[in-house]
Coordinates of C-alpha atoms and ligand atoms in Angstrom, one line a residue:
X1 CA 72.1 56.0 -39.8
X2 CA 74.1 55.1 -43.2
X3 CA 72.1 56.4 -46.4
X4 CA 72.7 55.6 -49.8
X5 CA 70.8 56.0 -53.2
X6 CA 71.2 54.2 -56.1
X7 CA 69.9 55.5 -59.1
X8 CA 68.1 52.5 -60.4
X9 CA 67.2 49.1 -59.6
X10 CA 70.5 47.4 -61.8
X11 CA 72.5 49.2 -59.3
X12 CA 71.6 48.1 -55.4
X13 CA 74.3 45.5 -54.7
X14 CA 73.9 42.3 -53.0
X15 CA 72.9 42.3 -49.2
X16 CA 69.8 43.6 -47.2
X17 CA 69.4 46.8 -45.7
X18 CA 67.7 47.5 -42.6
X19 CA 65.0 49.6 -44.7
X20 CA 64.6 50.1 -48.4
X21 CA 62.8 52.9 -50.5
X22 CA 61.3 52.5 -53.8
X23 CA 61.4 55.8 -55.5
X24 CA 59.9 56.7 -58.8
X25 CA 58.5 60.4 -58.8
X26 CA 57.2 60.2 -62.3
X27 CA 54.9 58.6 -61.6
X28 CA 54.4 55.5 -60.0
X29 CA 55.4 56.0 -56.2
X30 CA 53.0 59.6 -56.5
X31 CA 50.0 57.1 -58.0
X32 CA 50.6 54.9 -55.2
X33 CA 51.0 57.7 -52.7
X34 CA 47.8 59.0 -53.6
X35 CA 45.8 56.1 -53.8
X36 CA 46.6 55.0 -50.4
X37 CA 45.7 58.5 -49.3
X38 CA 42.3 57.9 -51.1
X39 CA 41.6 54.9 -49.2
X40 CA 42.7 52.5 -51.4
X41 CA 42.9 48.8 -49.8
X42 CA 46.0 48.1 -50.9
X43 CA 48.6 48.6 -54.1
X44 CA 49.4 44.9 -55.4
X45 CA 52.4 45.8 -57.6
X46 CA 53.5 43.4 -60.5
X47 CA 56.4 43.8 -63.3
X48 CA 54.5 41.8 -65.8
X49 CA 50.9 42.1 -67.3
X50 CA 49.5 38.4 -67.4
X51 CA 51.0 37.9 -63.8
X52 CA 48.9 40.6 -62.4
X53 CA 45.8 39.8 -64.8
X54 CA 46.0 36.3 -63.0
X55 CA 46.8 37.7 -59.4
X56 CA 43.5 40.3 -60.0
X57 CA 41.3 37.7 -61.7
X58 CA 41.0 36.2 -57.6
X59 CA 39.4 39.0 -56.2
X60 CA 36.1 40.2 -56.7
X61 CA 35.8 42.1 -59.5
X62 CA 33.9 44.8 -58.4
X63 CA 37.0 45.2 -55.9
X64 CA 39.5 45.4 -58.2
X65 CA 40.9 48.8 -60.6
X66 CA 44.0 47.8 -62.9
X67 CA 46.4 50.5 -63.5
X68 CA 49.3 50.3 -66.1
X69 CA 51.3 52.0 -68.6
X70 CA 54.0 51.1 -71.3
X71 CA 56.1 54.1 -72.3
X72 CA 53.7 56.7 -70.9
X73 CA 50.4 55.5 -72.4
X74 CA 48.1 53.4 -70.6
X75 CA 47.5 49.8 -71.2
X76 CA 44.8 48.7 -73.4
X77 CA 41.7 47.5 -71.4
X78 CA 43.2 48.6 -68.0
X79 CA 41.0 51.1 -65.6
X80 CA 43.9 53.6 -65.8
X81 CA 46.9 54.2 -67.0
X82 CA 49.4 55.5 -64.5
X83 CA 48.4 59.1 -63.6
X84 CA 47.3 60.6 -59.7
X85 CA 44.3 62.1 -61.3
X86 CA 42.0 59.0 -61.6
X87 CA 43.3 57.9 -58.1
X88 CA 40.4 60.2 -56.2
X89 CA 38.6 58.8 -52.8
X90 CA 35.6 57.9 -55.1
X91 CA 36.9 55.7 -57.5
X92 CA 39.8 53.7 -54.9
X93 CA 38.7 53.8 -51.0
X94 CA 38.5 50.1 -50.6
X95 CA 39.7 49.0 -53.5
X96 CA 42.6 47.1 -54.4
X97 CA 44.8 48.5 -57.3
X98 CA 46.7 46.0 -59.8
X99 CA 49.6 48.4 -61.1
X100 CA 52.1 47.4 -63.7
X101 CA 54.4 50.1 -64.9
X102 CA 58.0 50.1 -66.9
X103 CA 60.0 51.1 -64.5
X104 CA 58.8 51.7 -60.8
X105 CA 57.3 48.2 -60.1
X106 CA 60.7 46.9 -61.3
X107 CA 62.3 48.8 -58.5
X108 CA 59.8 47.5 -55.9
X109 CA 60.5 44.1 -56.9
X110 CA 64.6 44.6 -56.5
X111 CA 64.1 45.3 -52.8
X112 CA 61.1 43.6 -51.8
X113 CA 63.3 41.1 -49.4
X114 CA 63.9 44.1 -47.3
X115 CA 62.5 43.7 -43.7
X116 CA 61.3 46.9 -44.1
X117 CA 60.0 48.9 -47.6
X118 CA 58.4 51.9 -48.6
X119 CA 57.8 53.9 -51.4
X120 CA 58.5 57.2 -51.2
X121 CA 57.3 60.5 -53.9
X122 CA 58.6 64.0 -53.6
X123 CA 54.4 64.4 -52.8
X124 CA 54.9 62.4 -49.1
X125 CA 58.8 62.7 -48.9
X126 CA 58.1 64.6 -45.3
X127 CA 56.1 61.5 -44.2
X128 CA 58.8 58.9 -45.0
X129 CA 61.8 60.9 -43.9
X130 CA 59.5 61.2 -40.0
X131 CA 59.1 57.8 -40.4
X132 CA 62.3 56.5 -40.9
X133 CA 63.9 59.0 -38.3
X134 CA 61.4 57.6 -36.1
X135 CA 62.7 54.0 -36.5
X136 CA 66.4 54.8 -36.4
X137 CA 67.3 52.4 -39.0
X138 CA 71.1 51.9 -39.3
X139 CA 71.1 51.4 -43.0
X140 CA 68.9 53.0 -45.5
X141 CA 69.2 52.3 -49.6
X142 CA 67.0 54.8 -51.4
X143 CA 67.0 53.5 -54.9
X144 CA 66.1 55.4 -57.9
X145 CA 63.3 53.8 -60.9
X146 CA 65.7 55.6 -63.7
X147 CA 64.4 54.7 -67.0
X148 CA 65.1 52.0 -68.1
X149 CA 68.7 50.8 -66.8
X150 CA 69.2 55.0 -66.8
X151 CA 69.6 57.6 -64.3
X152 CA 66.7 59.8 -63.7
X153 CA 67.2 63.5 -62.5
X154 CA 63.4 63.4 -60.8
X155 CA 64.4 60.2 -58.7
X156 CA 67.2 61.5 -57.6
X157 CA 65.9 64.9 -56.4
X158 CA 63.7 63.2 -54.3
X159 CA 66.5 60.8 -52.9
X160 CA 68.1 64.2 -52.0
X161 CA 65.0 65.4 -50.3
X162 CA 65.2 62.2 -48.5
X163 CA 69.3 62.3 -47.7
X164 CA 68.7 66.2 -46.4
X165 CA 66.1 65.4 -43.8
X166 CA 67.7 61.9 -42.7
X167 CA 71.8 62.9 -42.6
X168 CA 74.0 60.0 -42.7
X169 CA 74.9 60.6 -46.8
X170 CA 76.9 57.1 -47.0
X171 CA 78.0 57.1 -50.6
X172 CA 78.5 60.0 -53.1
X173 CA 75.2 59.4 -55.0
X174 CA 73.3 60.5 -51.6
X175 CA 76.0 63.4 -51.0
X176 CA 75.5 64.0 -55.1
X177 CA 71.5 64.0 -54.6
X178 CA 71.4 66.1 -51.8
X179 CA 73.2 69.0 -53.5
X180 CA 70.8 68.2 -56.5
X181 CA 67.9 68.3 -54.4
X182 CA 69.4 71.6 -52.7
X183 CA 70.2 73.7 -55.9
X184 CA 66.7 72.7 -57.1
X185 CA 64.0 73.0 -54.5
X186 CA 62.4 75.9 -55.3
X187 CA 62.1 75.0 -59.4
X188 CA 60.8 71.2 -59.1
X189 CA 58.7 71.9 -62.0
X190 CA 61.3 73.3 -63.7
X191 CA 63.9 70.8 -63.1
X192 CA 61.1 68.2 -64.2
X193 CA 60.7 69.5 -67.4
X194 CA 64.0 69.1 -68.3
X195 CA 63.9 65.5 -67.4
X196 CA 63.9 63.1 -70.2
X197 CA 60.9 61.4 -68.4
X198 CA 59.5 64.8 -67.8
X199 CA 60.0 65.2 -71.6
X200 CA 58.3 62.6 -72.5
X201 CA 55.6 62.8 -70.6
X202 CA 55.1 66.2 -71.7
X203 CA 54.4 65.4 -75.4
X204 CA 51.9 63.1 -74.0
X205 CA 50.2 66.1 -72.7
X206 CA 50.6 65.3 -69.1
X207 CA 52.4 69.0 -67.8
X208 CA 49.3 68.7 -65.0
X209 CA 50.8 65.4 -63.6
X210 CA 54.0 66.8 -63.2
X211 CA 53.5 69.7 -61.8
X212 CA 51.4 67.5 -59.1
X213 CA 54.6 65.3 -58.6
X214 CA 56.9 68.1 -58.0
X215 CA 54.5 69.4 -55.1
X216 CA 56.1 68.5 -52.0
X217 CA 54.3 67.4 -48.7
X218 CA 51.3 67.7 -50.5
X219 CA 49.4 64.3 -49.7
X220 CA 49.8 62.1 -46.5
X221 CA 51.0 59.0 -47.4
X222 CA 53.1 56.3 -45.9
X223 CA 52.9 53.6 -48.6
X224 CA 54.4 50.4 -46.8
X225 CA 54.9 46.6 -48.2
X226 CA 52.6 44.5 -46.3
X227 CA 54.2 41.2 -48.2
X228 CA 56.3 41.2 -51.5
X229 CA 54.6 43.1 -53.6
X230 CA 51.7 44.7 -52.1
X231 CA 52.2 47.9 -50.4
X232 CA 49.5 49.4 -47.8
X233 CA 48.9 52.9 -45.4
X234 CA 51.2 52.8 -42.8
X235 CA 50.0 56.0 -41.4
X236 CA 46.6 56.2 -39.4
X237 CA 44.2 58.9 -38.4
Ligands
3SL1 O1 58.3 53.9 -65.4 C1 57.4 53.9 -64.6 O2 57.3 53.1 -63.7 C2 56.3 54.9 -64.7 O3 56.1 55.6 -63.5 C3 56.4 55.7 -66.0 S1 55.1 56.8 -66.3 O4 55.3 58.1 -65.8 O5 53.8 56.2 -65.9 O6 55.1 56.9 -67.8

């Protein structure tokens, strides 16, 4: 198996892999973790606001939660705005979740020709590395949200986690997040306070949501794309 990270979506080159990984740890791959952990239908995942407002105006209403943030704070007239906390099993089983966020839908679109796509948070990063050993893909791209066009140190702690349990480090990002990942394990929180995303989302008040997103293998969840776009449990039982 041949691994490599990229650290945001500007950087995956040209070509298809045999199974790409969204990854954006704070926070939109631990929402979407969690609210197909909840139950939720599905995750319909959109880079732009009216797009999704016209995609979610089909369903049902009474079906439908929209999720979104710009810079941290949630969109005006959305359900929520992009925290793990309002995804509990009483507010998403069976529901389908619009989600528009700055950078992590971005990344989902990048790669959504892959055969095969997942999401992955360091909260289910156990479940996707099982997975993917599983499958014995030859090439694997885990690719980083960033911040805007940037690198992101939470992103590509995670990609570590991902490179240590799968081997096959096939560019020095992955050997460079793995030895991240490794120095760092036992301090997520730590290392996510540092973060400029982590930063930011602490003077927002939000220390809770990251501390949730640095607990590893805490919620099982196998977020899959179903078509372009909209991601769904892959795990059952
Ligand atoms: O950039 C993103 O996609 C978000 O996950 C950012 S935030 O943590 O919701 O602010």
């Amino acid at each position: 198996m041949q691994v490599s990270v990229f650290h945001t979506p500007e950087l995956v080159p040209e070509g298809r892999p045999a199974c790409a990984v969204a990854i954006d740890v704070l926070r939109a791959t631990s929402t979407i973790a969690t609210a197909l952990a909840n139950g939720a239908a599905a995750v319909h995942v959109f880079a732009d606001l009216k797009t999704l407002d016209a995609a979610a105006n089909h369903y049902p209403q009474d079906q439908v939660l929209r999720g979104g943030e710009r810079d941290g704070k949630q969109v005006e007239g959305f359900d929520f705005g992009n925290s793990p906390f309002f995804c509990t099993r009483e507010r998403v089983a069976d529901r389908h979740i619009f989600m528009s966020t700055t950078n992590g839908t971005r990344t989902l679109q990048r790669i959504s020709h892959a055969p095969v796509v997942l999401t992955a948070a360091l909260i289910n990063v156990a479940y996707v590395a099982e997975f993917i050993r599983a499958q014995a893909f030859e090439t694997v791209w885990l690719v980083g949200s960033g911040w805007q066009g940037s690198f992101s140190l939470e992103d590509t702690a995670c990609a570590g986690a991902l490179v240590e349990q799968l081997g096959g480090a096939a560019n020095d990002e992955a050997v460079a997040a793995a030895a991240l990942f490794d120095s760092w394990q036992d301090d997520l929180v730590e290392l996510f306070e540092k973060a400029s995303h982590g930063q930011r989302l602490l003077k927002l008040g939000l220390l809770d949501d990251i501390v949730y997103c640095a607990t590893a293998n805490s919620v099982r969840s196998l977020p899959c794309q179903r078509e372009p776009g909209v991601l769904v449990q892959g795990l059952t039982g």
